[in-house]
Coordinates of C-alpha atoms in Angstrom, one line a residue:
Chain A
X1 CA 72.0 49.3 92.5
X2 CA 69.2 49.8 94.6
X3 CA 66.5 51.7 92.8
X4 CA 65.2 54.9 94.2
X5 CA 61.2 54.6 95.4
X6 CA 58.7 56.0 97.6
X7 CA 59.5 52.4 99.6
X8 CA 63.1 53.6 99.9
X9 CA 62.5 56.8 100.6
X10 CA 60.5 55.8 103.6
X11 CA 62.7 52.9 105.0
X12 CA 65.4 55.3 105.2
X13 CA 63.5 58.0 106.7
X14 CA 62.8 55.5 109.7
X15 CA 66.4 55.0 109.8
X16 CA 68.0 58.4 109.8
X17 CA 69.1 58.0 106.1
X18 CA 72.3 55.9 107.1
X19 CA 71.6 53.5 104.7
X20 CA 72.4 54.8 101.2
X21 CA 73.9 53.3 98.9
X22 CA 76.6 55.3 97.5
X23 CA 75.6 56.1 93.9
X24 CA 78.5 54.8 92.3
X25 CA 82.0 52.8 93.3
X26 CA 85.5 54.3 93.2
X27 CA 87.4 51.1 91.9
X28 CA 91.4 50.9 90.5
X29 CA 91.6 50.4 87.0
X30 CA 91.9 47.7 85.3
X31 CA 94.7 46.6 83.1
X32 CA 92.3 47.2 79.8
X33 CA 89.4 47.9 78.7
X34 CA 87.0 47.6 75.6
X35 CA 86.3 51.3 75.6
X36 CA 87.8 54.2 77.0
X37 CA 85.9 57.6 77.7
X38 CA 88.1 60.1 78.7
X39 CA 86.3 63.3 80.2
X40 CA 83.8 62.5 83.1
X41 CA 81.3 65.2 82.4
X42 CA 77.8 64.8 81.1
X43 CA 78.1 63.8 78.0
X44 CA 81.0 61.3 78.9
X45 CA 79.0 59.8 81.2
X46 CA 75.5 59.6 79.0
X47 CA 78.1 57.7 76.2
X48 CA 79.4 55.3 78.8
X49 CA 75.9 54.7 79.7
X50 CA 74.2 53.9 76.4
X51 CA 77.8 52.0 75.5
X52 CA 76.4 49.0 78.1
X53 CA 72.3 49.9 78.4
X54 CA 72.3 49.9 74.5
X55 CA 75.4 48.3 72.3
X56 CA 75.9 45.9 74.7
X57 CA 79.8 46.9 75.9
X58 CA 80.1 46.7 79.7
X59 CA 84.1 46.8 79.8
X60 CA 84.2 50.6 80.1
X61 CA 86.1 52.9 82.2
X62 CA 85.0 56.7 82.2
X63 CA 88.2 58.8 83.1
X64 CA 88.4 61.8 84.3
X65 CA 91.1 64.3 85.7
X66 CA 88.7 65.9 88.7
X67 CA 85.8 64.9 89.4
X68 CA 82.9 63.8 87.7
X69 CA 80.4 66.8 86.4
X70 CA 82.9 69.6 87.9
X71 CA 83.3 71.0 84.8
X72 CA 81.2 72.7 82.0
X73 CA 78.6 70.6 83.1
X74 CA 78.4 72.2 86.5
X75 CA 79.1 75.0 85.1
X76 CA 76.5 76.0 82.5
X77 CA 72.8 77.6 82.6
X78 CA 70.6 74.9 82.2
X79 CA 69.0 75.1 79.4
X80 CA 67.5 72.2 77.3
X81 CA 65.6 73.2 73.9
X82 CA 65.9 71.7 70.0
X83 CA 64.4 75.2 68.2
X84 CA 67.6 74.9 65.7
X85 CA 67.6 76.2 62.4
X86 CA 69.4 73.5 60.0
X87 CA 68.2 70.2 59.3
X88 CA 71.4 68.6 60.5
X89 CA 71.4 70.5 64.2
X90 CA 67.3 69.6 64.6
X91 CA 67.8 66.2 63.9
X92 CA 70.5 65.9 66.7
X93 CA 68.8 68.6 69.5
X94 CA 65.5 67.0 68.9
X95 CA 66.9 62.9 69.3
X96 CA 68.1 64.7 72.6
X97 CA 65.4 66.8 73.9
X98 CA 63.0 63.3 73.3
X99 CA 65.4 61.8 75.3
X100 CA 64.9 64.3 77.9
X101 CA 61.9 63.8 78.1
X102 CA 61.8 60.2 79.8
X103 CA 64.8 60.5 81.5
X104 CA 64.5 61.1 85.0
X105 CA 62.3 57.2 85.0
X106 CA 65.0 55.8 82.7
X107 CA 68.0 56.4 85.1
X108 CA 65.7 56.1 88.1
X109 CA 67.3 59.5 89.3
X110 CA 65.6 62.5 88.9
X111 CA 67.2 65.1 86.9
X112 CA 64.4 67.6 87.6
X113 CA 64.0 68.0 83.7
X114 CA 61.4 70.8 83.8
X115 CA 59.7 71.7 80.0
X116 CA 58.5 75.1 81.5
X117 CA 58.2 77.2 77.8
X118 CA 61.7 78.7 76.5
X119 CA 60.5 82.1 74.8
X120 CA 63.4 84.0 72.3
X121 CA 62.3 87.3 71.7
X122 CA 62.5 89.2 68.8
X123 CA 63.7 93.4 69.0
X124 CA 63.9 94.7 65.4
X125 CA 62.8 94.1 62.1
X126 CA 65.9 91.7 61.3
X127 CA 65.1 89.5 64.7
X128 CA 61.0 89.1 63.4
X129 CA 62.5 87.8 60.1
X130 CA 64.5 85.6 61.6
X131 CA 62.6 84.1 64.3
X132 CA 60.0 83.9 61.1
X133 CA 61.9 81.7 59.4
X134 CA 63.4 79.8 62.2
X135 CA 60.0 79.2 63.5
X136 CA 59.0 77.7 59.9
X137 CA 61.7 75.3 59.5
X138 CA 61.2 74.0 63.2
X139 CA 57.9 73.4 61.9
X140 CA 58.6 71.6 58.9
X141 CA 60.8 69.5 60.9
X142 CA 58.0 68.9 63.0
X143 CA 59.4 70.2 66.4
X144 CA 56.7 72.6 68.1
X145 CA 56.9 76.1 68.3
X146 CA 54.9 79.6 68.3
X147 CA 54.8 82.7 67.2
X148 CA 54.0 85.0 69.9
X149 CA 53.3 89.1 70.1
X150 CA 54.3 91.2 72.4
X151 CA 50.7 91.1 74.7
X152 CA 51.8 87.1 74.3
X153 CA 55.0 87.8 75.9
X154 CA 53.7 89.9 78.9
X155 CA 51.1 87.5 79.7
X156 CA 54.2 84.7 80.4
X157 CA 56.4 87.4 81.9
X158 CA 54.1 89.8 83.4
X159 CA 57.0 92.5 84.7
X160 CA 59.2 92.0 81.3
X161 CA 60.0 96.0 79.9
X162 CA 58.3 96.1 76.8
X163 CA 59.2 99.6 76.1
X164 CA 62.9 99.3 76.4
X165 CA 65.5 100.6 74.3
X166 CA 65.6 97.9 72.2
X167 CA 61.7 97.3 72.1
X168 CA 60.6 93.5 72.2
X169 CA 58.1 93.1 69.2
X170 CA 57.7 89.3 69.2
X171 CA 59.0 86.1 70.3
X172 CA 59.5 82.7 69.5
X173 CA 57.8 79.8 72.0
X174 CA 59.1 76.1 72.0
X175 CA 56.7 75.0 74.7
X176 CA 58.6 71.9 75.1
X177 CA 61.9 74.0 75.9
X178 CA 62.6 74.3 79.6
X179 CA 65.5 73.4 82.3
X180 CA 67.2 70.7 84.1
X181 CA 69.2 70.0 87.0
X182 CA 72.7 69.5 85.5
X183 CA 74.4 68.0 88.4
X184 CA 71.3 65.3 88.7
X185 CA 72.2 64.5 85.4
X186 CA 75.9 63.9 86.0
X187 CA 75.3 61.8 88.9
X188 CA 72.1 60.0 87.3
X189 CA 73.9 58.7 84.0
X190 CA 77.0 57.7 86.6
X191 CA 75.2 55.6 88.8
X192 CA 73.0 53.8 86.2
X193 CA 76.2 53.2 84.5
X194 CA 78.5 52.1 87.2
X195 CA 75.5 49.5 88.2
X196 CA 75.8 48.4 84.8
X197 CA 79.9 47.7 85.2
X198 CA 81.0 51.1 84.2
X199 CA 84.3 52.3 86.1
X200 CA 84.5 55.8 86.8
X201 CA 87.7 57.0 87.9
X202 CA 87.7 60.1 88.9
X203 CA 91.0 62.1 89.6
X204 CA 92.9 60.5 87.0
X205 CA 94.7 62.5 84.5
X206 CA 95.0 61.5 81.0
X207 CA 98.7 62.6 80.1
X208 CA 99.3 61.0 76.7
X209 CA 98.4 58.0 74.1
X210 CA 99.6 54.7 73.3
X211 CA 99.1 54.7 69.4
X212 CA 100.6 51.7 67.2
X213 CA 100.6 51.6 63.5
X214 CA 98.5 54.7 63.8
X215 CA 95.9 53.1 66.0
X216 CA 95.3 53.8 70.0
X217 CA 95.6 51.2 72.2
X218 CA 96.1 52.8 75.1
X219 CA 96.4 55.8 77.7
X220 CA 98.9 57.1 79.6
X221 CA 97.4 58.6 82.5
X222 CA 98.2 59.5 86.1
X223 CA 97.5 56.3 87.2
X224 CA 99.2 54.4 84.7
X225 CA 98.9 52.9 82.1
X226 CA 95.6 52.0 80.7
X227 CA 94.8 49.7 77.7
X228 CA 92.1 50.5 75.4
X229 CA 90.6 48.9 72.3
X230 CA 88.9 52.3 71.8
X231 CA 89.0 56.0 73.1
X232 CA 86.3 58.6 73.0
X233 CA 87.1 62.2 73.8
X234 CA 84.7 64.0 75.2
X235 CA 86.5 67.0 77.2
X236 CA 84.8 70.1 75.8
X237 CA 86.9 73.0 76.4
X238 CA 90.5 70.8 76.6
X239 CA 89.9 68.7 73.8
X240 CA 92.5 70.7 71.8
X241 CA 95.0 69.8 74.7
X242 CA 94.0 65.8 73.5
X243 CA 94.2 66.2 69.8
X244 CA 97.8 67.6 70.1
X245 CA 98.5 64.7 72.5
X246 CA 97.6 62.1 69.6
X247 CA 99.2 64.1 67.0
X248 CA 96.1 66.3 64.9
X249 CA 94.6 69.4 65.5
X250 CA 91.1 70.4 65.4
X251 CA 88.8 73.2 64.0
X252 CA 88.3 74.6 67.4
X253 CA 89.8 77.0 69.8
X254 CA 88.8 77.3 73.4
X255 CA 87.4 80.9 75.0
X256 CA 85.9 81.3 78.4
X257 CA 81.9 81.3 78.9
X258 CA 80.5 83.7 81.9
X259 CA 77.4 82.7 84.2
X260 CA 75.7 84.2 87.8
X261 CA 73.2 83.6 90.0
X262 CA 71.4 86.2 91.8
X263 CA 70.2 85.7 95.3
X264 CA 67.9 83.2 95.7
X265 CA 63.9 84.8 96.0
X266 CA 60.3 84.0 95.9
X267 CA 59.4 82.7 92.3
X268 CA 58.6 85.3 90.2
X269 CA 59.5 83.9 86.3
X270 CA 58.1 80.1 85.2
X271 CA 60.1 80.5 81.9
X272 CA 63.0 80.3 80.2
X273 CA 63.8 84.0 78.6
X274 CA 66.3 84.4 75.7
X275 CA 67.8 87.0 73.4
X276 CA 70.0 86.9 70.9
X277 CA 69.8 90.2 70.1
X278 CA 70.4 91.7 73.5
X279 CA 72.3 88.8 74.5
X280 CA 71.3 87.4 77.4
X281 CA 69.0 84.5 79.2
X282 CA 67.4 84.5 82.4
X283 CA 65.5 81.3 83.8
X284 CA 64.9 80.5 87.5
X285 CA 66.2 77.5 89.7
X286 CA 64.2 75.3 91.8
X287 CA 66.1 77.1 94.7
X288 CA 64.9 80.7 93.4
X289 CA 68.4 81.8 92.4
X290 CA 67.9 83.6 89.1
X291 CA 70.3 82.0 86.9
X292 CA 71.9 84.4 84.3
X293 CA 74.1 83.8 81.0
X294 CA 75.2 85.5 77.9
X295 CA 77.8 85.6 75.6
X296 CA 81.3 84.3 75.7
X297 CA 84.4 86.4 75.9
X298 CA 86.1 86.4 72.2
X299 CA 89.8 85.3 73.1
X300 CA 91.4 82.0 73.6
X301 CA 91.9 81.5 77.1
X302 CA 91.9 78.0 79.6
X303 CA 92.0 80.5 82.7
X304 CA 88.1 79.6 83.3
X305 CA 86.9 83.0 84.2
X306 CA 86.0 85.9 81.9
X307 CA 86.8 89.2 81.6
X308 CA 84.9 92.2 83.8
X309 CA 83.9 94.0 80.6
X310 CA 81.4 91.2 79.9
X311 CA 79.5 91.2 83.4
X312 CA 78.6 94.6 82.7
X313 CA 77.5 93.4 78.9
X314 CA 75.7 90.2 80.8
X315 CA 73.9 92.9 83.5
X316 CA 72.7 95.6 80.8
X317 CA 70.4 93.7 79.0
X318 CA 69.0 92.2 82.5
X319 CA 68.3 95.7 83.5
X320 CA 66.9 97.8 80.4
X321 CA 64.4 94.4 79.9
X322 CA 63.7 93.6 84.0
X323 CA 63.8 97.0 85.5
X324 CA 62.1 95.2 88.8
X325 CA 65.7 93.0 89.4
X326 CA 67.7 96.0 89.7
X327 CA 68.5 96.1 93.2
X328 CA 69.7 91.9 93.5
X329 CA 72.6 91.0 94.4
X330 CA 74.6 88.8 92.4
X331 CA 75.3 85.4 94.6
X332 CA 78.0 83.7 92.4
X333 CA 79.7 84.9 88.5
X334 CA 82.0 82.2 87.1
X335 CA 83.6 80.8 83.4
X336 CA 83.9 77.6 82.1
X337 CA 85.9 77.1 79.1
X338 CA 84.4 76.4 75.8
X339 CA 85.6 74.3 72.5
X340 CA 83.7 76.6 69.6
X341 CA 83.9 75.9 66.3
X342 CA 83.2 78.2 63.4
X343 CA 79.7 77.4 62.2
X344 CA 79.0 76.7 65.8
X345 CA 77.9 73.3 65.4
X346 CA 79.5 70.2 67.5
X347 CA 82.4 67.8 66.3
X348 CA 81.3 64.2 66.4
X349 CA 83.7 62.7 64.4
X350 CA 86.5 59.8 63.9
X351 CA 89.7 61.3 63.9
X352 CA 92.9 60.8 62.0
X353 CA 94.0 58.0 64.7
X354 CA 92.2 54.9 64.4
X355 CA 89.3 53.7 67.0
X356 CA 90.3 57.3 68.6
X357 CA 87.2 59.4 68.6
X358 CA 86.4 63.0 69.4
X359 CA 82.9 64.2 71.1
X360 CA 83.6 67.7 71.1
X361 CA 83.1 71.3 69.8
X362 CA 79.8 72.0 71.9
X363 CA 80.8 75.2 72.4
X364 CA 78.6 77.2 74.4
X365 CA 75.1 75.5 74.0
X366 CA 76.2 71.5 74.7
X367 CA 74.5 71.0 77.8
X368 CA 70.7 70.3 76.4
X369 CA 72.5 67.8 74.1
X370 CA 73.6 65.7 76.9
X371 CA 71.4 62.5 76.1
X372 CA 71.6 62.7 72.7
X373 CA 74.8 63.1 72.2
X374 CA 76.2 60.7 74.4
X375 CA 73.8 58.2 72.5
X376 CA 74.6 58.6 68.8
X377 CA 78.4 58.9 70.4
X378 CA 77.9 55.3 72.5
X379 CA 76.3 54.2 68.6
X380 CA 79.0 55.1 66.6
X381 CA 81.6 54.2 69.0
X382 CA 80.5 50.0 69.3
X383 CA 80.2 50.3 65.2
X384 CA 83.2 52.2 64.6
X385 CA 80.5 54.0 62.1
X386 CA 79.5 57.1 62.9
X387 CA 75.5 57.4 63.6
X388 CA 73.5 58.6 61.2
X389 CA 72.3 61.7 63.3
X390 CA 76.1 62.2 63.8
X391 CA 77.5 62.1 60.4
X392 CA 77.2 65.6 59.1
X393 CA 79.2 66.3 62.5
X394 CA 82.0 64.8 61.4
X395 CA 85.6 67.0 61.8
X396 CA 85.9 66.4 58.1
X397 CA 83.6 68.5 56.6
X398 CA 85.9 71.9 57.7
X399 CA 87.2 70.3 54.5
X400 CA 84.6 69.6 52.5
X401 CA 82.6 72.6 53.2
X402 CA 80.1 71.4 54.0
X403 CA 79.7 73.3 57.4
X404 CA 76.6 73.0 60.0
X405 CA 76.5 76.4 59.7
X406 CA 74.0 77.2 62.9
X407 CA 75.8 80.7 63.8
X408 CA 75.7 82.6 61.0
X409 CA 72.1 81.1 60.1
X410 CA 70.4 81.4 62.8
X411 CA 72.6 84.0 64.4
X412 CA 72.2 81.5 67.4
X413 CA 72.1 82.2 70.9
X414 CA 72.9 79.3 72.7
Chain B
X1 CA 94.9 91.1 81.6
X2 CA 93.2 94.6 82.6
X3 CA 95.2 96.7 80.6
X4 CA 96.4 95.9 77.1
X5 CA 100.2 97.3 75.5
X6 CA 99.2 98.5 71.7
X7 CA 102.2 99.5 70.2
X8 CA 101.0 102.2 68.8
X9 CA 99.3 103.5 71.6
X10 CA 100.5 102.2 74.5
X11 CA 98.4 101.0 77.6
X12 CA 94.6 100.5 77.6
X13 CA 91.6 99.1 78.9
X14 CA 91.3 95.8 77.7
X15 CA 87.7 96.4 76.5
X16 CA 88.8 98.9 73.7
X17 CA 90.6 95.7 72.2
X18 CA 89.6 92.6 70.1
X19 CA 91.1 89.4 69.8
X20 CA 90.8 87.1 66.7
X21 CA 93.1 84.4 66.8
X22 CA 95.9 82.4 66.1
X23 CA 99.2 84.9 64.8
X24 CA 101.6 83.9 61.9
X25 CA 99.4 81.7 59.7
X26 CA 100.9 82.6 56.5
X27 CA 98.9 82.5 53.4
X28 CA 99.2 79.7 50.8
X29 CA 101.6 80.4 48.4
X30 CA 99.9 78.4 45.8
X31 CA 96.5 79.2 46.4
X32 CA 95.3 77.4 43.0
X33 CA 96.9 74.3 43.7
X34 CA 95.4 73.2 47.3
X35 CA 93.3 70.4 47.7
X36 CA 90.6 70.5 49.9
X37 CA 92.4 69.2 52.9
X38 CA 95.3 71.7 52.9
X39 CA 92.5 74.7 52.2
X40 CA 90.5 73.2 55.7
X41 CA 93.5 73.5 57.7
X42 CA 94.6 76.9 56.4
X43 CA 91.1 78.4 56.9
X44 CA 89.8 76.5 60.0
X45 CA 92.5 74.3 62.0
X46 CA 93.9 76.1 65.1
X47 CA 96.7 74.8 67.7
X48 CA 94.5 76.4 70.3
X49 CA 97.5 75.6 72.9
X50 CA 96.8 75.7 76.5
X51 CA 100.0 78.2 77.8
X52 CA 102.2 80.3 75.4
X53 CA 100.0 81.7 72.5
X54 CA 101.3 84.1 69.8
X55 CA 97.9 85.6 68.7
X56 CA 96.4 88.6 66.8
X57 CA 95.0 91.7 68.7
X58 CA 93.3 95.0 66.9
X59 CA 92.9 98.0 69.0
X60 CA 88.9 98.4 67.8
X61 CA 88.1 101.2 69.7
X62 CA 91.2 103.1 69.4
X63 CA 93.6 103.1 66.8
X64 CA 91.9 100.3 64.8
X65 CA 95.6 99.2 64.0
X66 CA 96.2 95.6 64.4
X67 CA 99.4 94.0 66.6
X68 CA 99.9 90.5 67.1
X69 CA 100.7 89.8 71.1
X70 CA 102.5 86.4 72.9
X71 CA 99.9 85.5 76.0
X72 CA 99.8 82.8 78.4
X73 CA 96.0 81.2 77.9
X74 CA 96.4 79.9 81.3
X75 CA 97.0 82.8 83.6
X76 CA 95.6 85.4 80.6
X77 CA 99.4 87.3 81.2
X78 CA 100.2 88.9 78.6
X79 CA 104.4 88.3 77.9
X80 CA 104.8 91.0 75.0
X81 CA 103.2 92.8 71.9
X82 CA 104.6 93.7 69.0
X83 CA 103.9 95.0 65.7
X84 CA 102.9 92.6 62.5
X85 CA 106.1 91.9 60.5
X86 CA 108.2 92.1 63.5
X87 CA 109.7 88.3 64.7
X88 CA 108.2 85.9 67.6
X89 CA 109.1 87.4 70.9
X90 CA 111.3 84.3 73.0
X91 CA 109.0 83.5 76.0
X92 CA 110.2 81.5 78.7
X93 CA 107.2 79.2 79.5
X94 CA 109.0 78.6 83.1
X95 CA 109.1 82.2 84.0
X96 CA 108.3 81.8 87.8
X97 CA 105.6 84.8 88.2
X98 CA 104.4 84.2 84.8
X99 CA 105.1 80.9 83.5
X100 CA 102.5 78.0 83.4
X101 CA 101.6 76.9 86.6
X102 CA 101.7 73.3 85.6
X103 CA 105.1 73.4 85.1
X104 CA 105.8 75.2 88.8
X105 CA 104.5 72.2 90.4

């Protein structure tokens, strides 16, 4: 791999940019391989990536049926923050958001991470109770964060509608919070991992597993067969599809999640804005587009679009609190199809199978995860023990009871 | 899926309707006797198919009656409602205007 640099930059200026390398090869797969990811999206890739940077396992293939980051991980709004209310959920958001933070110089790509302030705000008595004792147990797990009033959230957003029908009487601040480019971050963890001896083969469909004496040691796929000595699973909204495949099923069930972008214009908001309450978030990309999400639609579906009902549910709330956007145009609305789980926390987990493991149940807020869960994945993975930042994740405690339970606590926006 | 069959009401917007899940999970019979794993998969396991889904529907904002209806999670079609009590509607997954597109190929 040749590493990105001010030097490269200007050789291949002088040289009409002919001479890039291309970020990462295309190569046949081989008859077997030490590990197996199936699901080519961010945090496939990150896994495959800290597999051979960290634990040492360079005989990985990442698979994937389309193309690599052309689902939920192009598909999402960008948002990175850790300003979760249970222990278990902090510890993982916060591993990642760290890891966010030195990123763009670890891969040698930048992934444009931007920490611009993610403000929540706060619109009735229940919201200032809650973002009240949020904002207390963020503190006591020593992750930053501020209580700000309403003359605190006008100075950050200067044209937010304080008055509106739903008045905004406070907000929570994670300064650290902010944005990244999600498709850098696709392409970033691939190259760094393919110039480490990663495969990535892209348009390769998994189609079933090899599994002998209840262990997988292999893959049917479009391409063939494929040996593995271990699988990891990390294909978000079809990782019910999987499970059936090797014979379980899992606590999840799969809905669409809308998103748009406006038109792109000059920058007018240096935040990232969410409500819970209202339901919906509203940040800016580096290309001025604003980019707008909110919540999912509530039936099963793999049809990866939502229903019209909601873009008028997304649009509401955009309007009665940003009166000044009401004549944009909408450039782009599309779904992506999330894996949600009841307490709305992840599934990181051994499974039933043996050396078969499942990265999944992200749901709607996985994206600002992507480093961290890829590591404590790649961890657990090379040990066969699941990492202790991933153990309360594990698919067994829908049986235990002893649930992550982020939705109903924190009556989380993602 | 625009318009939504209750069969008590007949056809309406799809926004006066709420889904919640998975249709003919029957109740433990034995409620007392389950151990922790059969409890898990009665109150939180799905099959979360991708195609033919037989699923519960309530008609929120209208009759508030609930209905259970057979819909294709691929192309959102909806094949049939029906009323709870009433037996699985037979879907042919093949169906060429309706059936799952994987299996047109």
């Amino acid at each position: 791999m040749k590493r990105y640099s001010i030097f490269s930059l200007l050789r291949n200026s002088v040289n009409y940019h002919q001479d890039w390398q291309a970020n990462w090869r295309s190569p046949d797969p081989k008859k077997e391989y030490d590990v197996v990811i199936v699901g080519g999206g961010g945090h496939g890739l990150a896994t495959a990536y800290y597999l051979a940077k960290e634990c040492g396992i360079t005989n990985v293939a990442v698979i994937e049926k389309g193309w690599i980051g052309g689902g939920n991980t192009g598909r999402n709004t960008t948002i990175v923050r850790s300003n979760y209310l249970c222990d278990e959920s902090a510890g993982m958001y916060e591993h990642a958001l760290k890891l966010w933070e030195g990123l763009s110089t670890e891969l040698n790509y930048n992934v444009m991470f931007s920490p611009r302030g993610l403000l929540h705000l706060a619109h009735n008595v229940h919201d200032m109770q809650e973002i009240g004792r949020r904002g207390n147990a963020i503190h006591l797990n020593g992750i930053d964060s501020q209580f700000l009033t309403p003359e605190g959230v006008k100075k950050m957003v200067p044209f937010i509608n304080l008055e509106c029908r739903y008045p905004v009487l406070g907000a929570l601040l994670q300064p650290r919070g902010g944005t990244a480019r999600h498709d850098a971050v696709a392409w970033g963890y691939a190259r760094a991992a393919d110039a480490m001896g990663v495969d990535i083969i892209q348009n390769c469909e998994v189609t079933g597993f090899k599994i002998e004496n209840n262990t997988v040691t292999g893959l049917k796929t479009s391409r063939g067969m494929i040996g593995a000595k271990k699988v990891g699973c990390v294909v978000a909204g079809h990782c019910s599809v999987m499970s059936e495949m090797a014979g379980f099923r899992l606590p999840i069930e799969s809905v669409p999640l809308q998103a748009m972008v406006s038109e792109p214009i000059k920058p007018i908001i240096d935040c990232v804005v969410m409500s819970g309450s209202v339901h919906v978030y509203i940040s800016q990309s580096d290309k001025g587009e604003l980019v707008i999400g909110a919540g999912s639609d509530l039936y099963n579906s793999y049809s990866q679009r939502g229903s019209f009902d909601l873009v008028e549910e997304n649009i509401g709330p955009v309007l009665e609190l940003y009166p000044i956007f009401s004549r944009m145009k909408m450039l782009r609305q599309w779904g992506g199809i999330v894996d949600v789980t009841v307490d709305r926390s992840p599934v990181v987990s051994k499974t039933p199978v043996n050396n078969l493991f499942f990265n999944c149940g992200w749901g709607t807020g996985g994206f600002k995860a992507t480093p961290g869960s890829g590591h404590v994945f790649a961890h657990s993975i090379a040990r066969g023990e699941m990492h202790p930042i991933a153990e309360p994740f594990s698919m067994n405690r829908f049986n235990s009871g002893a649930l992550v339970d982020e939705g109903a606590a924190a009556a989380v926006a993602h | 899926m625009f318009l939504i069959k209750c069969p008590w009401c007949g056809e309406r917007d799809q926004s006066e309707f709420h889904a919640h899940g998975e249709a003919h999970i029957v109740r433990p019979e034995n409620p007392d006797q389950l151990s922790e794993e059969e409890w898990g998969d009665y109150v939180f396991f799905r099959k979360n198919p991708k195609g033919l889904h037989y699923e519960r529907w309530v008609h929120s904002h209208g009759c508030r009656r609930w209905f259970n209806a057979a819909r294709n999670t691929i192309t959102d079609h909806i094949y049939a409602t029906y009323k709870p009590g009433e037996p699985k509607p037979e879907i042919d997954v093949n169906d060429p205007i309706h059936g799952n597109p994987e299996n047109q190929r």
